[in-house]
Coordinates of C-alpha atoms in Angstrom, one line a residue:
X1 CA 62.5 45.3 -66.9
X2 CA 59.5 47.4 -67.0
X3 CA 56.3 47.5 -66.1
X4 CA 54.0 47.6 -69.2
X5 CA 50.9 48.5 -67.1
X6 CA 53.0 51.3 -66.0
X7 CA 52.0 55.1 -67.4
X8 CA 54.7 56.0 -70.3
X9 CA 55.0 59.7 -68.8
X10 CA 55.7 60.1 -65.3
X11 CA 53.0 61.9 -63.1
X12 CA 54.1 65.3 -62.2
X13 CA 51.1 65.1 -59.1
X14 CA 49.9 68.3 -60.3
X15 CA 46.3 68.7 -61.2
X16 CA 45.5 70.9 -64.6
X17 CA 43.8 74.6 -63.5
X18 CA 40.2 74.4 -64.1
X19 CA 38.5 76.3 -67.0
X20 CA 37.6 79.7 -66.9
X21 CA 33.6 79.9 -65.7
X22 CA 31.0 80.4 -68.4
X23 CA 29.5 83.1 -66.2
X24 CA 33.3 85.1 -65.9
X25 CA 33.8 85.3 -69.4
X26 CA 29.9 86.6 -70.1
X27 CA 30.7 89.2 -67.4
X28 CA 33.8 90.4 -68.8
X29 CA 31.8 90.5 -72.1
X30 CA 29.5 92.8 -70.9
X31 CA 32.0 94.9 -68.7
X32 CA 33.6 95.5 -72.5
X33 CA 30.3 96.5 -74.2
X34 CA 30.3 100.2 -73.7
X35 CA 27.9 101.0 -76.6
X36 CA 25.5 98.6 -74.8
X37 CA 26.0 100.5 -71.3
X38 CA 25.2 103.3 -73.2
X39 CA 21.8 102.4 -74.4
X40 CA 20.6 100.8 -71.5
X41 CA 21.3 103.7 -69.4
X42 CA 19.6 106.1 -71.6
X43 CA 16.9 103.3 -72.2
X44 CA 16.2 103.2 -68.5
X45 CA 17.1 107.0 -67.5
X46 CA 14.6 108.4 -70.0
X47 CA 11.2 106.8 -68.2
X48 CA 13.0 107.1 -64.9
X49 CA 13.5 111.0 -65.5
X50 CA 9.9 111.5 -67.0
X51 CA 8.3 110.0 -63.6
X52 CA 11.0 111.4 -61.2
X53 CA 9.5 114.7 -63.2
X54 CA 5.8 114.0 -62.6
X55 CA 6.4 112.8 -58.9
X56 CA 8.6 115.5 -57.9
X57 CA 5.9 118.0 -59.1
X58 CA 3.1 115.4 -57.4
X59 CA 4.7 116.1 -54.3
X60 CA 5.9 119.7 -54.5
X61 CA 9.6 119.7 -54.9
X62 CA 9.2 121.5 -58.0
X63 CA 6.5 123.2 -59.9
X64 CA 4.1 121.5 -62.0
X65 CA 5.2 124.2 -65.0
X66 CA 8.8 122.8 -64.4
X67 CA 7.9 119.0 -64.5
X68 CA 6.2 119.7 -67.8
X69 CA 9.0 121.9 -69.2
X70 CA 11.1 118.3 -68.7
X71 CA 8.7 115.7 -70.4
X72 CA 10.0 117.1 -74.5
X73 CA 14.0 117.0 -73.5
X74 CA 12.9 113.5 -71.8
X75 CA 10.9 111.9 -74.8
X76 CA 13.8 114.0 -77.4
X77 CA 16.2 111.9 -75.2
X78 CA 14.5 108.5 -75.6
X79 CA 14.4 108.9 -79.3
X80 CA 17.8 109.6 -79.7
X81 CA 18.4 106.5 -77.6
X82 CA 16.6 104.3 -80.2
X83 CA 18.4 106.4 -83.2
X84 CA 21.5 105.5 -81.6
X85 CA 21.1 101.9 -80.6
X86 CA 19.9 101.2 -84.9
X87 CA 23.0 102.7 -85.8
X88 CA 25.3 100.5 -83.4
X89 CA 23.3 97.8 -85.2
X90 CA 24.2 99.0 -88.3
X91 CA 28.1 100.0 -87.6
X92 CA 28.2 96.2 -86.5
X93 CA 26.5 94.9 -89.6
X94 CA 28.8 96.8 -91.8
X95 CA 32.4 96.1 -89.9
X96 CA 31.1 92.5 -89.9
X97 CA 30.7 92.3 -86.5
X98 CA 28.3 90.6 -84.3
X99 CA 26.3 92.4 -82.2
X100 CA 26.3 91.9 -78.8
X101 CA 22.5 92.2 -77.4
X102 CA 21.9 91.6 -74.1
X103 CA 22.9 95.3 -73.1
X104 CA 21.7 97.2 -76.1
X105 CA 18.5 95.0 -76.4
X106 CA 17.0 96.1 -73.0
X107 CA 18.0 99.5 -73.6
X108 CA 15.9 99.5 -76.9
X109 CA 12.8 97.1 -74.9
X110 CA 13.0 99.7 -72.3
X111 CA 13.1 102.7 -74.5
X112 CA 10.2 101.0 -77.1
X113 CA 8.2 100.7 -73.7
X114 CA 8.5 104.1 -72.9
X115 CA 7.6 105.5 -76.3
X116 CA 4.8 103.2 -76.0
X117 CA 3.0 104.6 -73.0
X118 CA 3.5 108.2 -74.0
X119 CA 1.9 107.2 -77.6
X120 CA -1.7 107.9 -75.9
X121 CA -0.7 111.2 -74.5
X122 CA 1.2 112.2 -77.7
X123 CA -1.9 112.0 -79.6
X124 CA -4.4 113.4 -77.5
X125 CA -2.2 116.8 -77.4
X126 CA -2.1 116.5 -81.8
X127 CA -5.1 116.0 -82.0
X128 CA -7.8 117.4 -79.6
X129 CA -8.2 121.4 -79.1
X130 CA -6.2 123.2 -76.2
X131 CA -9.3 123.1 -74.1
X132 CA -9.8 122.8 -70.4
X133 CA -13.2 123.1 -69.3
X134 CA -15.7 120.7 -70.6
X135 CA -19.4 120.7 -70.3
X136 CA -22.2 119.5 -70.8
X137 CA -24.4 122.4 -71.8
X138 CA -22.2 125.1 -73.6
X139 CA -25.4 127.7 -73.8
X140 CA -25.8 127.4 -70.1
X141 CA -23.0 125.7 -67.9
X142 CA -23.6 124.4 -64.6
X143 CA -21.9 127.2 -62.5
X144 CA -19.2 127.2 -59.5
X145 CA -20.2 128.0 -55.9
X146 CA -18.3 126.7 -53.5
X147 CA -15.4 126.1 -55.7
X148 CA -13.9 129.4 -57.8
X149 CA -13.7 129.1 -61.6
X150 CA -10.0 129.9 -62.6
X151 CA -9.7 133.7 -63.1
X152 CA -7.9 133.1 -66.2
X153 CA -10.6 130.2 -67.7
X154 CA -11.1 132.1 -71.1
X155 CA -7.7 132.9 -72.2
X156 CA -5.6 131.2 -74.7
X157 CA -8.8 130.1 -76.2
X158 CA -7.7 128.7 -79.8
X159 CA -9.3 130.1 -82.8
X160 CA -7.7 133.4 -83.0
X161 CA -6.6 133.1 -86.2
X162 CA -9.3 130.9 -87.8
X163 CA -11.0 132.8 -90.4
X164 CA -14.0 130.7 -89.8
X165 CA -14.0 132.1 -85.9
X166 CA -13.1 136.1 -86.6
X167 CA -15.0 138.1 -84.4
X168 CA -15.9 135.7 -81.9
X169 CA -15.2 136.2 -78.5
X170 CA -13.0 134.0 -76.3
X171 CA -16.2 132.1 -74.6
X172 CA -17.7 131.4 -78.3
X173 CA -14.3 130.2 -79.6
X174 CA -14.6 128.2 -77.0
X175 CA -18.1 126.8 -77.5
X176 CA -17.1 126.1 -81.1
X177 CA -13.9 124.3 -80.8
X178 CA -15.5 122.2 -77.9
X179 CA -18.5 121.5 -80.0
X180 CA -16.6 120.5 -83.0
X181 CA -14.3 118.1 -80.5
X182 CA -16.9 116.7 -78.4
X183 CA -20.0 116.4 -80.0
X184 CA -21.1 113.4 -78.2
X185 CA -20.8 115.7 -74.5
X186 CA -24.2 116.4 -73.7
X187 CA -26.9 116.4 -71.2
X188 CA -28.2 113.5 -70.1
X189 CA -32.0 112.7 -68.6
X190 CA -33.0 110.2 -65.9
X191 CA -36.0 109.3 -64.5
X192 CA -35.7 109.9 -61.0
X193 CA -36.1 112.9 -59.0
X194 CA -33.6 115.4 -58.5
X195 CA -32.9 114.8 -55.1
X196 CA -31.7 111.1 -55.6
X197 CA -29.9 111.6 -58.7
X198 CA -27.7 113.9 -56.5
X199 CA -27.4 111.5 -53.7
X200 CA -26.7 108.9 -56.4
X201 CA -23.8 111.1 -58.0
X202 CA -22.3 111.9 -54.3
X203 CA -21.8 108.3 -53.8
X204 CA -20.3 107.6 -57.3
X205 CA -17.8 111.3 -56.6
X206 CA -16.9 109.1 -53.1
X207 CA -15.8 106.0 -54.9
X208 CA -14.0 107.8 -57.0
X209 CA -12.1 109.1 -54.4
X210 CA -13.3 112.8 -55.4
X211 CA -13.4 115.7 -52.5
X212 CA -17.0 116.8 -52.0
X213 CA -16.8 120.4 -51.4
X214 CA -20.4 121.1 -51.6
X215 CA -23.4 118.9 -52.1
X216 CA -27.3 120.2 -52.0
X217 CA -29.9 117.7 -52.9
X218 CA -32.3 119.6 -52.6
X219 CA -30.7 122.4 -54.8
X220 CA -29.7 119.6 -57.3
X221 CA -26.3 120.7 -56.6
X222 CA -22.9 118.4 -56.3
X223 CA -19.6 120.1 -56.2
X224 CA -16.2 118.1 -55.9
X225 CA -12.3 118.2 -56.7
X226 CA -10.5 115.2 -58.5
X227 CA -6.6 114.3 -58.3
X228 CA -5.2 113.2 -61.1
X229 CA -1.9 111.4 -62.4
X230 CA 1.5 111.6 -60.9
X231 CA 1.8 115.4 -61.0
X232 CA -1.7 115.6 -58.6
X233 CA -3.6 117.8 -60.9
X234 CA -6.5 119.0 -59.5
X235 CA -9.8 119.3 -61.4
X236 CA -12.9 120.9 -60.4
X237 CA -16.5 119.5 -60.9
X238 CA -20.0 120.5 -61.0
X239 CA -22.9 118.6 -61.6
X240 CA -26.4 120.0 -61.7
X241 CA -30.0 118.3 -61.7
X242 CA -32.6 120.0 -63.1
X243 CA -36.7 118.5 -62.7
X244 CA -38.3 117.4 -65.8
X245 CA -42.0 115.8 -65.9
X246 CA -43.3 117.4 -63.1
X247 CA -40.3 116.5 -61.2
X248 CA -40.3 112.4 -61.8
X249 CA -37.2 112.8 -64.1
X250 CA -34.3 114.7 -63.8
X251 CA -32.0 116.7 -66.9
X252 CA -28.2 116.5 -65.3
X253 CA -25.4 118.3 -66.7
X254 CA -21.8 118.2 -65.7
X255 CA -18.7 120.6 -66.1
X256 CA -15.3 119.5 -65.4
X257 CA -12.1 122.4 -65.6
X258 CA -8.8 122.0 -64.9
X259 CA -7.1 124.3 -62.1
X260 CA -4.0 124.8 -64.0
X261 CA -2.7 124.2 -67.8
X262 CA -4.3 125.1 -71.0
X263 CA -4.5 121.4 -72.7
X264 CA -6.1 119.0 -70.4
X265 CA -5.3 116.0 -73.0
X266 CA -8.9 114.8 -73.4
X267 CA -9.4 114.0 -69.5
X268 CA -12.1 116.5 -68.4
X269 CA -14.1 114.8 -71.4
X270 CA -13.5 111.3 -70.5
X271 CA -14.2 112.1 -66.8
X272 CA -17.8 113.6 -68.0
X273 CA -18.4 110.7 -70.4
X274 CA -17.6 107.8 -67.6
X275 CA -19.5 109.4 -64.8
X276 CA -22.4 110.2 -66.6
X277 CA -22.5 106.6 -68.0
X278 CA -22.3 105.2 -64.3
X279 CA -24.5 107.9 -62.8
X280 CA -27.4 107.5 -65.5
X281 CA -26.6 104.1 -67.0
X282 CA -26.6 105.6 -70.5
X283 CA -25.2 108.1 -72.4
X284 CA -28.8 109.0 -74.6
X285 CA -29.5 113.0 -74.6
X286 CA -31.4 114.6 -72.7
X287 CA -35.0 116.4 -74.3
X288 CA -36.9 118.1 -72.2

């Protein structure tokens, strides 16, 4: 007779295999999400080609010409990337498939993010002249002594073809455009001697991490070098202090020219603007 607390099948004393891990199957997902792979390669090659660019020119494996020449076929590239990652949305959407995101979505975050930070750098060059050397006082610049003005300072001045500018020269083109770009640029006054407001702007060039080349209190003279971004530009600077009131105030002016390039992007302007604020604690013209 049998047992009715007895199992009706018999026990084979196998256990069952366990299920497939969660983690396996999202792997295997991704592994067959080439259009993903895709855009997050070109999401993360495009920033990672635009700073291997810069650095590389920073640090002399390449010429600074040649990093630049890179920067359009990088940002062309990144736009494509986001073109092509919309119509993968869209081929989904239509074929009534479901998109898989985790790939293609940080290739389009990464590839947004880039776009992002050149957004500033895209608009300076649309929108400010080709300029490079930005002063102060356009009748009269504060000259170079110890450094050397670039030979080649007043060509590719723009204007050439601007009725408004026929007949001009390349130095009054240049006056003009800067004028009309940077109106706000001027000298500044501060009441203090000349002396100390050169002492005053050495120690502000130093904390900037500027290299003096040539500093005369006396003279009311400051000379220095900046480096700037990833491909170490150099810029050159030159500040002058001029005696005003019987020498109890000072009229400064400042010039600031790029070594190489013929757009500087707005930097030389915003260097005079923020040192000038620090060094006189306002930005109120000068009047002698």
């Amino acid at each position: 007779m049998t047992d009715q607390n007895q199992a009706s099948e018999p026990s084979t004393g196998e256990t069952p295999p366990p299920a497939a891990p969660v983690k396996a199957i999202r792997l295997a997902s991704l592994r067959r999400d080439p259009r993903g792979w895709i855009v997050l390669l070109l999401g993360l090659g495009a920033p990672l080609a635009f700073f291997t660019a810069a650095g590389g020119s920073g640090i002399g494996l390449w010429g600074w010409q040649a990093g630049l020449a890179a920067i359009p076929w990088i940002i062309l590239t990144a736009l494509l990337t986001l073109i092509l990652a919309i119509v993968f949305i869209i081929l989904n959407r239509r074929k009534g498939r479901k998109t898989r995101w985790p790939l293609l979505g940080l290739g389009m975050i990464a590839t947004v993010g880039f776009l992002g930070f050149l957004i500033p750098y895209v608009t300076a060059i649309t929108t400010l002249p080709a300029i490079h050397d930005i002063t102060t006082d356009l009748a009269d610049p504060p000259q170079f002594t110890a450094l050397t003005l670039r030979a080649d300072n007043w060509d590719n001045i723009p204007g050439v073809d601007d009725r408004d500018m026929r007949g001009m020269n390349p130095r009054q083109r240049w006056a003009t455009v800067h004028q009309d770009a940077y109106p706000d640029i001027r000298s500044v006054r501060m009441d203090q001697p000349v002396a100390v407001v050169i002492e005053k702007a050495k120690r502000l060039a130093e904390d900037r991490g500027w290299d003096i080349a040539s500093v005369d209190p006396a003279a009311g003279n400051l000379e220095a070098t900046a480096t700037v971004s990833l491909f170490r530009f150099k810029d050159d600077i030159v500040i002058r202090a001029r005696a005003a009131e019987n020498g109890t105030a000072s009229i400064i002016d400042m010039r600031s020219v790029s070594r190489v390039g013929i757009h500087d992007l707005g930097a030389n302007a915003k260097r005079v603007r923020r040192f000038l604020s620090d060094l006189s604690g306002t930005t109120t013209a000068a009047s002698q």
